[in-house]
PDB file of C-alpha atoms in Angstrom:
ATOM      1  CA  MET A   1       0.000   0.000   0.000  1.00  0.00           C
ATOM      2  CA  ARG A   2       1.314   3.430  -0.964  1.00  0.00           C
ATOM      3  CA  ILE A   3       1.198   6.427   1.389  1.00  0.00           C
ATOM      4  CA  LEU A   4       1.943  10.144   0.932  1.00  0.00           C
ATOM      5  CA  VAL A   5       3.316  12.148   3.869  1.00  0.00           C
ATOM      6  CA  VAL A   6       3.090  15.961   3.666  1.00  0.00           C
ATOM      7  CA  GLU A   7       4.796  17.543   6.689  1.00  0.00           C
ATOM      8  CA  ASP A   8       7.092  20.595   6.722  1.00  0.00           C
ATOM      9  CA  ASP A   9       9.030  19.630   9.863  1.00  0.00           C
ATOM     10  CA  THR A  10      11.814  17.631   8.199  1.00  0.00           C
ATOM     11  CA  ASP A  11      12.660  15.626  11.323  1.00  0.00           C
ATOM     12  CA  LEU A  12       9.034  14.674  11.948  1.00  0.00           C
ATOM     13  CA  ASN A  13       8.541  13.981   8.247  1.00  0.00           C
ATOM     14  CA  ARG A  14      11.485  11.579   8.300  1.00  0.00           C
ATOM     15  CA  GLN A  15      10.236   9.880  11.462  1.00  0.00           C
ATOM     16  CA  ILE A  16       6.771   9.288   9.993  1.00  0.00           C
ATOM     17  CA  VAL A  17       8.193   8.046   6.687  1.00  0.00           C
ATOM     18  CA  THR A  18      10.548   5.655   8.480  1.00  0.00           C
ATOM     19  CA  ALA A  19       7.788   4.289  10.715  1.00  0.00           C
ATOM     20  CA  LEU A  20       5.487   3.712   7.747  1.00  0.00           C
ATOM     21  CA  GLU A  21       8.225   2.043   5.704  1.00  0.00           C
ATOM     22  CA  GLU A  22       9.077  -0.236   8.606  1.00  0.00           C
ATOM     23  CA  ALA A  23       5.380  -1.132   8.762  1.00  0.00           C
ATOM     24  CA  GLY A  24       5.549  -2.299   5.140  1.00  0.00           C
ATOM     25  CA  TYR A  25       4.209   0.706   3.234  1.00  0.00           C
ATOM     26  CA  VAL A  26       5.665   2.400   0.154  1.00  0.00           C
ATOM     27  CA  VAL A  27       6.032   6.071   1.072  1.00  0.00           C
ATOM     28  CA  ASP A  28       6.467   9.348  -0.834  1.00  0.00           C
ATOM     29  CA  SER A  29       6.908  12.626   1.023  1.00  0.00           C
ATOM     30  CA  ALA A  30       6.744  16.383   0.571  1.00  0.00           C
ATOM     31  CA  THR A  31       7.596  19.288   2.864  1.00  0.00           C
ATOM     32  CA  ASP A  32       5.350  22.031   1.482  1.00  0.00           C
ATOM     33  CA  GLY A  33       1.791  22.368   0.299  1.00  0.00           C
ATOM     34  CA  GLU A  34       2.471  22.874  -3.400  1.00  0.00           C
ATOM     35  CA  ASP A  35       4.593  19.730  -3.762  1.00  0.00           C
ATOM     36  CA  GLY A  36       2.173  17.773  -1.611  1.00  0.00           C
ATOM     37  CA  HIS A  37      -0.796  18.897  -3.669  1.00  0.00           C
ATOM     38  CA  TYR A  38       0.958  17.972  -6.919  1.00  0.00           C
ATOM     39  CA  LEU A  39       1.851  14.470  -5.723  1.00  0.00           C
ATOM     40  CA  GLY A  40      -1.630  13.826  -4.367  1.00  0.00           C
ATOM     41  CA  ASP A  41      -3.142  15.081  -7.603  1.00  0.00           C
ATOM     42  CA  THR A  42      -0.985  12.997  -9.943  1.00  0.00           C
ATOM     43  CA  GLU A  43      -0.091   9.781  -8.084  1.00  0.00           C
ATOM     44  CA  PRO A  44      -2.394   7.013  -6.797  1.00  0.00           C
ATOM     45  CA  TYR A  45      -2.171   6.813  -2.994  1.00  0.00           C
ATOM     46  CA  ASP A  46      -3.972   4.487  -0.629  1.00  0.00           C
ATOM     47  CA  ALA A  47      -3.847   7.158   2.106  1.00  0.00           C
ATOM     48  CA  VAL A  48      -2.305  10.558   2.884  1.00  0.00           C
ATOM     49  CA  VAL A  49      -0.878  11.924   6.122  1.00  0.00           C
ATOM     50  CA  LEU A  50      -1.316  15.700   5.794  1.00  0.00           C
ATOM     51  CA  ASP A  51      -0.133  18.463   8.113  1.00  0.00           C
ATOM     52  CA  LEU A  52      -2.391  21.531   8.217  1.00  0.00           C
ATOM     53  CA  GLY A  53       0.339  24.121   8.923  1.00  0.00           C
ATOM     54  CA  LEU A  54       2.273  23.940   5.641  1.00  0.00           C
ATOM     55  CA  PRO A  55       4.302  26.588   3.784  1.00  0.00           C
ATOM     56  CA  THR A  56       3.388  27.799   0.234  1.00  0.00           C
ATOM     57  CA  LEU A  57      -0.101  26.287   0.481  1.00  0.00           C
ATOM     58  CA  ASP A  58      -1.781  25.354   3.758  1.00  0.00           C
ATOM     59  CA  GLY A  59      -3.016  21.835   4.335  1.00  0.00           C
ATOM     60  CA  LEU A  60      -6.675  22.809   4.450  1.00  0.00           C
ATOM     61  CA  SER A  61      -6.429  24.382   0.976  1.00  0.00           C
ATOM     62  CA  VAL A  62      -4.569  21.326  -0.335  1.00  0.00           C
ATOM     63  CA  LEU A  63      -7.293  19.033   0.979  1.00  0.00           C
ATOM     64  CA  GLU A  64     -10.153  21.178  -0.314  1.00  0.00           C
ATOM     65  CA  THR A  65      -8.574  21.281  -3.783  1.00  0.00           C
ATOM     66  CA  TRP A  66      -8.083  17.506  -3.856  1.00  0.00           C
ATOM     67  CA  ARG A  67     -11.693  16.886  -2.925  1.00  0.00           C
ATOM     68  CA  ARG A  68     -12.972  19.486  -5.377  1.00  0.00           C
ATOM     69  CA  ASP A  69     -10.960  17.755  -8.117  1.00  0.00           C
ATOM     70  CA  GLY A  70     -12.435  14.373  -7.218  1.00  0.00           C
ATOM     71  CA  ARG A  71      -9.463  12.875  -5.362  1.00  0.00           C
ATOM     72  CA  THR A  72     -10.992  10.399  -2.906  1.00  0.00           C
ATOM     73  CA  MET A  73      -8.010   8.811  -1.098  1.00  0.00           C
ATOM     74  CA  PRO A  74      -8.356   8.698   2.719  1.00  0.00           C
ATOM     75  CA  VAL A  75      -6.628  11.619   4.460  1.00  0.00           C
ATOM     76  CA  LEU A  76      -5.329  11.743   8.031  1.00  0.00           C
ATOM     77  CA  ILE A  77      -4.632  15.337   9.062  1.00  0.00           C
ATOM     78  CA  LEU A  78      -1.968  16.331  11.575  1.00  0.00           C
ATOM     79  CA  THR A  79      -2.587  19.492  13.536  1.00  0.00           C
ATOM     80  CA  ALA A  80      -0.823  21.340  16.318  1.00  0.00           C
ATOM     81  CA  ARG A  81      -3.915  23.442  16.789  1.00  0.00           C
ATOM     82  CA  ASP A  82      -5.937  22.826  19.916  1.00  0.00           C
ATOM     83  CA  ARG A  83      -9.110  24.589  18.875  1.00  0.00           C
ATOM     84  CA  TRP A  84     -11.948  22.207  18.112  1.00  0.00           C
ATOM     85  CA  SER A  85     -13.005  24.488  15.243  1.00  0.00           C
ATOM     86  CA  ASP A  86      -9.767  23.717  13.345  1.00  0.00           C
ATOM     87  CA  LYS A  87     -10.415  19.995  13.652  1.00  0.00           C
ATOM     88  CA  VAL A  88     -13.987  20.456  12.471  1.00  0.00           C
ATOM     89  CA  ALA A  89     -12.753  22.543   9.513  1.00  0.00           C
ATOM     90  CA  GLY A  90     -10.409  19.710   8.528  1.00  0.00           C
ATOM     91  CA  ILE A  91     -13.155  17.102   8.688  1.00  0.00           C
ATOM     92  CA  ASP A  92     -15.556  19.359   6.775  1.00  0.00           C
ATOM     93  CA  ALA A  93     -12.883  19.924   4.112  1.00  0.00           C
ATOM     94  CA  GLY A  94     -12.803  16.183   3.465  1.00  0.00           C
ATOM     95  CA  ALA A  95     -10.417  14.675   6.024  1.00  0.00           C
ATOM     96  CA  ASP A  96     -11.234  11.176   7.247  1.00  0.00           C
ATOM     97  CA  ASP A  97      -9.462  11.394  10.606  1.00  0.00           C
ATOM     98  CA  TYR A  98      -7.056  13.581  12.559  1.00  0.00           C
ATOM     99  CA  VAL A  99      -4.214  13.368  15.079  1.00  0.00           C
ATOM    100  CA  ALA A 100      -3.206  16.299  17.272  1.00  0.00           C
ATOM    101  CA  LYS A 101       0.487  17.012  17.875  1.00  0.00           C
ATOM    102  CA  PRO A 102       2.348  15.848  19.831  1.00  0.00           C
ATOM    103  CA  PHE A 103       1.365  12.252  19.140  1.00  0.00           C
ATOM    104  CA  HIS A 104       2.679   8.732  19.554  1.00  0.00           C
ATOM    105  CA  MET A 105       3.789   7.190  16.267  1.00  0.00           C
ATOM    106  CA  GLU A 106       1.828   4.027  17.038  1.00  0.00           C
ATOM    107  CA  GLU A 107      -1.357   6.093  16.967  1.00  0.00           C
ATOM    108  CA  VAL A 108      -0.548   7.413  13.493  1.00  0.00           C
ATOM    109  CA  LEU A 109       0.203   3.887  12.272  1.00  0.00           C
ATOM    110  CA  ALA A 110      -3.033   2.554  13.760  1.00  0.00           C
ATOM    111  CA  ARG A 111      -5.105   5.315  12.180  1.00  0.00           C
ATOM    112  CA  VAL A 112      -3.446   4.836   8.781  1.00  0.00           C
ATOM    113  CA  ARG A 113      -4.128   1.089   8.979  1.00  0.00           C
ATOM    114  CA  ALA A 114      -7.758   1.808   9.781  1.00  0.00           C
ATOM    115  CA  LEU A 115      -8.163   4.309   6.933  1.00  0.00           C
ATOM    116  CA  VAL A 116      -6.632   1.977   4.340  1.00  0.00           C
ATOM    117  CA  ARG A 117      -8.593  -0.976   5.679  1.00  0.00           C
ATOM    118  CA  ARG A 118     -11.953   0.827   5.701  1.00  0.00           C
ATOM    119  CA  ALA A 119     -11.386   2.327   2.251  1.00  0.00           C
ATOM    120  CA  ALA A 120     -11.039  -1.216   0.912  1.00  0.00           C
ATOM    121  CA  GLY A 121     -14.137  -2.368   2.803  1.00  0.00           C
ATOM    122  CA  HIS A 122     -12.494  -4.327   5.624  1.00  0.00           C
ATOM    123  CA  ALA A 123     -13.408  -4.058   9.299  1.00  0.00           C
ATOM    124  CA  SER A 124     -10.650  -6.198  10.820  1.00  0.00           C
ATOM    125  CA  ASN A 125      -6.866  -5.907  11.054  1.00  0.00           C
ATOM    126  CA  GLU A 126      -6.697  -9.556   9.914  1.00  0.00           C
ATOM    127  CA  LEU A 127      -7.220 -10.195   6.211  1.00  0.00           C
ATOM    128  CA  THR A 128      -7.779 -13.774   5.059  1.00  0.00           C
ATOM    129  CA  CYS A 129      -8.087 -15.683   1.816  1.00  0.00           C
ATOM    130  CA  GLY A 130      -8.355 -19.450   2.010  1.00  0.00           C
ATOM    131  CA  ALA A 131      -5.558 -20.654   4.275  1.00  0.00           C
ATOM    132  CA  VAL A 132      -3.687 -17.331   4.046  1.00  0.00           C
ATOM    133  CA  ARG A 133      -3.958 -14.855   6.895  1.00  0.00           C
ATOM    134  CA  LEU A 134      -2.311 -11.426   7.106  1.00  0.00           C
ATOM    135  CA  ASP A 135      -2.140  -9.654  10.467  1.00  0.00           C
ATOM    136  CA  LEU A 136      -1.800  -5.992   9.473  1.00  0.00           C
ATOM    137  CA  ARG A 137      -0.865  -4.851  12.960  1.00  0.00           C
ATOM    138  CA  ALA A 138       1.976  -7.354  13.335  1.00  0.00           C
ATOM    139  CA  GLY A 139       2.901  -7.521   9.648  1.00  0.00           C
ATOM    140  CA  ARG A 140       2.729 -11.311   9.948  1.00  0.00           C
ATOM    141  CA  VAL A 141       1.605 -13.740   7.248  1.00  0.00           C
ATOM    142  CA  THR A 142       0.573 -17.325   7.962  1.00  0.00           C
ATOM    143  CA  VAL A 143      -0.550 -20.205   5.758  1.00  0.00           C
ATOM    144  CA  ASP A 144      -2.548 -22.901   7.553  1.00  0.00           C
ATOM    145  CA  GLY A 145      -1.393 -21.310  10.815  1.00  0.00           C
ATOM    146  CA  SER A 146       2.326 -21.480  10.007  1.00  0.00           C
ATOM    147  CA  ALA A 147       4.244 -18.231   9.604  1.00  0.00           C
ATOM    148  CA  ILE A 148       5.957 -17.669   6.264  1.00  0.00           C
ATOM    149  CA  LYS A 149       8.728 -15.245   5.345  1.00  0.00           C
ATOM    150  CA  LEU A 150       8.108 -12.743   2.561  1.00  0.00           C
ATOM    151  CA  THR A 151      10.368 -10.119   1.032  1.00  0.00           C
ATOM    152  CA  SER A 152       9.170  -6.506   1.311  1.00  0.00           C
ATOM    153  CA  HIS A 153       7.884  -6.555  -2.278  1.00  0.00           C
ATOM    154  CA  GLU A 154       6.125  -9.876  -1.822  1.00  0.00           C
ATOM    155  CA  TYR A 155       4.494  -8.567   1.359  1.00  0.00           C
ATOM    156  CA  ARG A 156       3.317  -5.377  -0.365  1.00  0.00           C
ATOM    157  CA  LEU A 157       1.940  -7.365  -3.287  1.00  0.00           C
ATOM    158  CA  LEU A 158       0.043  -9.757  -1.039  1.00  0.00           C
ATOM    159  CA  SER A 159      -1.259  -6.929   1.124  1.00  0.00           C
ATOM    160  CA  TYR A 160      -2.598  -5.035  -1.879  1.00  0.00           C
ATOM    161  CA  LEU A 161      -4.234  -8.124  -3.358  1.00  0.00           C
ATOM    162  CA  LEU A 162      -5.785  -9.025   0.005  1.00  0.00           C
ATOM    163  CA  HIS A 163      -7.140  -5.511   0.493  1.00  0.00           C
ATOM    164  CA  HIS A 164      -8.747  -5.779  -2.970  1.00  0.00           C
ATOM    165  CA  GLN A 165      -9.630  -9.442  -2.806  1.00  0.00           C
ATOM    166  CA  GLY A 166     -11.917 -10.681  -5.573  1.00  0.00           C
ATOM    167  CA  LYS A 167     -11.166  -7.719  -7.862  1.00  0.00           C
ATOM    168  CA  VAL A 168      -9.102  -7.875 -11.042  1.00  0.00           C
ATOM    169  CA  ILE A 169      -5.986  -5.738 -10.523  1.00  0.00           C
ATOM    170  CA  SER A 170      -3.904  -4.730 -13.528  1.00  0.00           C
ATOM    171  CA  ARG A 171      -0.118  -4.985 -13.608  1.00  0.00           C
ATOM    172  CA  THR A 172       0.034  -1.193 -13.960  1.00  0.00           C
ATOM    173  CA  GLU A 173      -2.028  -0.666 -10.803  1.00  0.00           C
ATOM    174  CA  LEU A 174       0.111  -3.114  -8.866  1.00  0.00           C
ATOM    175  CA  THR A 175       3.277  -1.403 -10.075  1.00  0.00           C
ATOM    176  CA  GLU A 176       1.950   2.003  -9.017  1.00  0.00           C
ATOM    177  CA  HIS A 177       1.305   0.718  -5.501  1.00  0.00           C
ATOM    178  CA  LEU A 178       4.465  -1.370  -5.074  1.00  0.00           C
ATOM    179  CA  TYR A 179       6.994   1.374  -5.804  1.00  0.00           C
ATOM    180  CA  ASP A 180       7.493   5.005  -4.824  1.00  0.00           C
ATOM    181  CA  GLN A 181       7.632   7.866  -7.333  1.00  0.00           C
ATOM    182  CA  ASP A 182      11.422   7.733  -7.776  1.00  0.00           C
ATOM    183  CA  PHE A 183      11.613   4.027  -8.577  1.00  0.00           C
ATOM    184  CA  ASP A 184      12.259   2.936 -12.157  1.00  0.00           C
ATOM    185  CA  ARG A 185       9.033   1.004 -12.542  1.00  0.00           C
ATOM    186  CA  ASP A 186       8.803  -2.085 -14.684  1.00  0.00           C
ATOM    187  CA  SER A 187       5.479  -3.907 -14.696  1.00  0.00           C
ATOM    188  CA  ASN A 188       7.218  -7.075 -15.896  1.00  0.00           C
ATOM    189  CA  THR A 189       8.756  -7.519 -12.445  1.00  0.00           C
ATOM    190  CA  VAL A 190       5.242  -7.928 -11.050  1.00  0.00           C
ATOM    191  CA  GLU A 191       5.082 -11.314 -12.795  1.00  0.00           C
ATOM    192  CA  VAL A 192       8.245 -12.350 -10.982  1.00  0.00           C
ATOM    193  CA  PHE A 193       6.832 -11.385  -7.586  1.00  0.00           C
ATOM    194  CA  VAL A 194       3.521 -13.099  -8.344  1.00  0.00           C
ATOM    195  CA  GLY A 195       5.397 -16.283  -9.224  1.00  0.00           C
ATOM    196  CA  ARG A 196       7.382 -16.180  -5.986  1.00  0.00           C
ATOM    197  CA  LEU A 197       4.258 -15.468  -3.955  1.00  0.00           C
ATOM    198  CA  ARG A 198       2.395 -18.386  -5.504  1.00  0.00           C
ATOM    199  CA  LYS A 199       5.132 -20.757  -4.382  1.00  0.00           C
ATOM    200  CA  LYS A 200       4.763 -19.535  -0.792  1.00  0.00           C
ATOM    201  CA  ILE A 201       0.992 -19.212  -0.373  1.00  0.00           C
ATOM    202  CA  GLY A 202      -0.295 -21.715  -2.940  1.00  0.00           C
ATOM    203  CA  SER A 203      -0.561 -21.487  -6.700  1.00  0.00           C
ATOM    204  CA  ASP A 204      -4.374 -21.599  -6.800  1.00  0.00           C
ATOM    205  CA  LEU A 205      -5.065 -18.366  -4.875  1.00  0.00           C
ATOM    206  CA  ILE A 206      -3.743 -15.837  -7.410  1.00  0.00           C
ATOM    207  CA  GLU A 207      -5.543 -16.156 -10.729  1.00  0.00           C
ATOM    208  CA  THR A 208      -4.109 -14.662 -13.919  1.00  0.00           C
ATOM    209  CA  ILE A 209      -6.804 -12.909 -15.941  1.00  0.00           C
ATOM    210  CA  ARG A 210      -5.314 -12.843 -19.418  1.00  0.00           C
ATOM    211  CA  GLY A 211      -4.902  -9.338 -20.776  1.00  0.00           C
ATOM    212  CA  LEU A 212      -6.240  -7.750 -17.584  1.00  0.00           C
ATOM    213  CA  GLY A 213      -4.082  -8.671 -14.602  1.00  0.00           C
ATOM    214  CA  TYR A 214      -4.528 -10.740 -11.451  1.00  0.00           C
ATOM    215  CA  ARG A 215      -7.274 -11.626  -9.011  1.00  0.00           C
ATOM    216  CA  LEU A 216      -6.875 -13.047  -5.507  1.00  0.00           C
ATOM    217  CA  GLY A 217      -9.574 -15.367  -4.268  1.00  0.00           C
ATOM    218  CA  ALA A 218     -10.147 -18.750  -2.684  1.00  0.00           C
ATOM    219  CA  ALA A 219     -11.169 -21.513  -5.080  1.00  0.00           C
ATOM    220  CA  GLY A 220     -14.807 -21.327  -4.092  1.00  0.00           C
ATOM    221  CA  ASP A 221     -14.945 -17.558  -4.607  1.00  0.00           C
ATOM    222  CA  LYS A 222     -14.065 -17.541  -8.307  1.00  0.00           C
TER     223      LYS A 222
END
């Protein structure tokens, strides 16, 4: 899953990016409102962490413009403002949740997990398909109850497919959510990761839809 972090405090920005990456997300970041708005307007993100007090263009304006332009990704706003009216303004502008500074990083991670999960229609932190179970909070994957080891790319691929279980996902969409903006993307590598994943979770769970992409689903769901 791919996340955008827009925060002008470079130290805090780095801390949030690092925490999200360690949790298994692909992360892009910006330190001002104009760059953040551009990325959010041109790249497909599963969620955005957005500070309200940004230079060049404030976070509220960024959010309002995204929503006016039809950008629907979940947004978690960060605010150092204590007034309830600022929080209400953020929610009314289209934010899905907020965290007030200072905050514990675990809270940000939990709220991001919840936003991504709900946007994909899931209520639980555990996603399952057949014998495969992914614990989003622990970043742990099991097959028939036994833990398996995945590379970071394999984990991201499985997580995205599980979040969108039953849907046909194109190679292009997978590529856009497996790599950050600076990565030299090659959709052919997706086939390699799919092949490796099939060997670890079972070859029958990931179906190739010729000319369209892939679909994850238990045998009885197809």
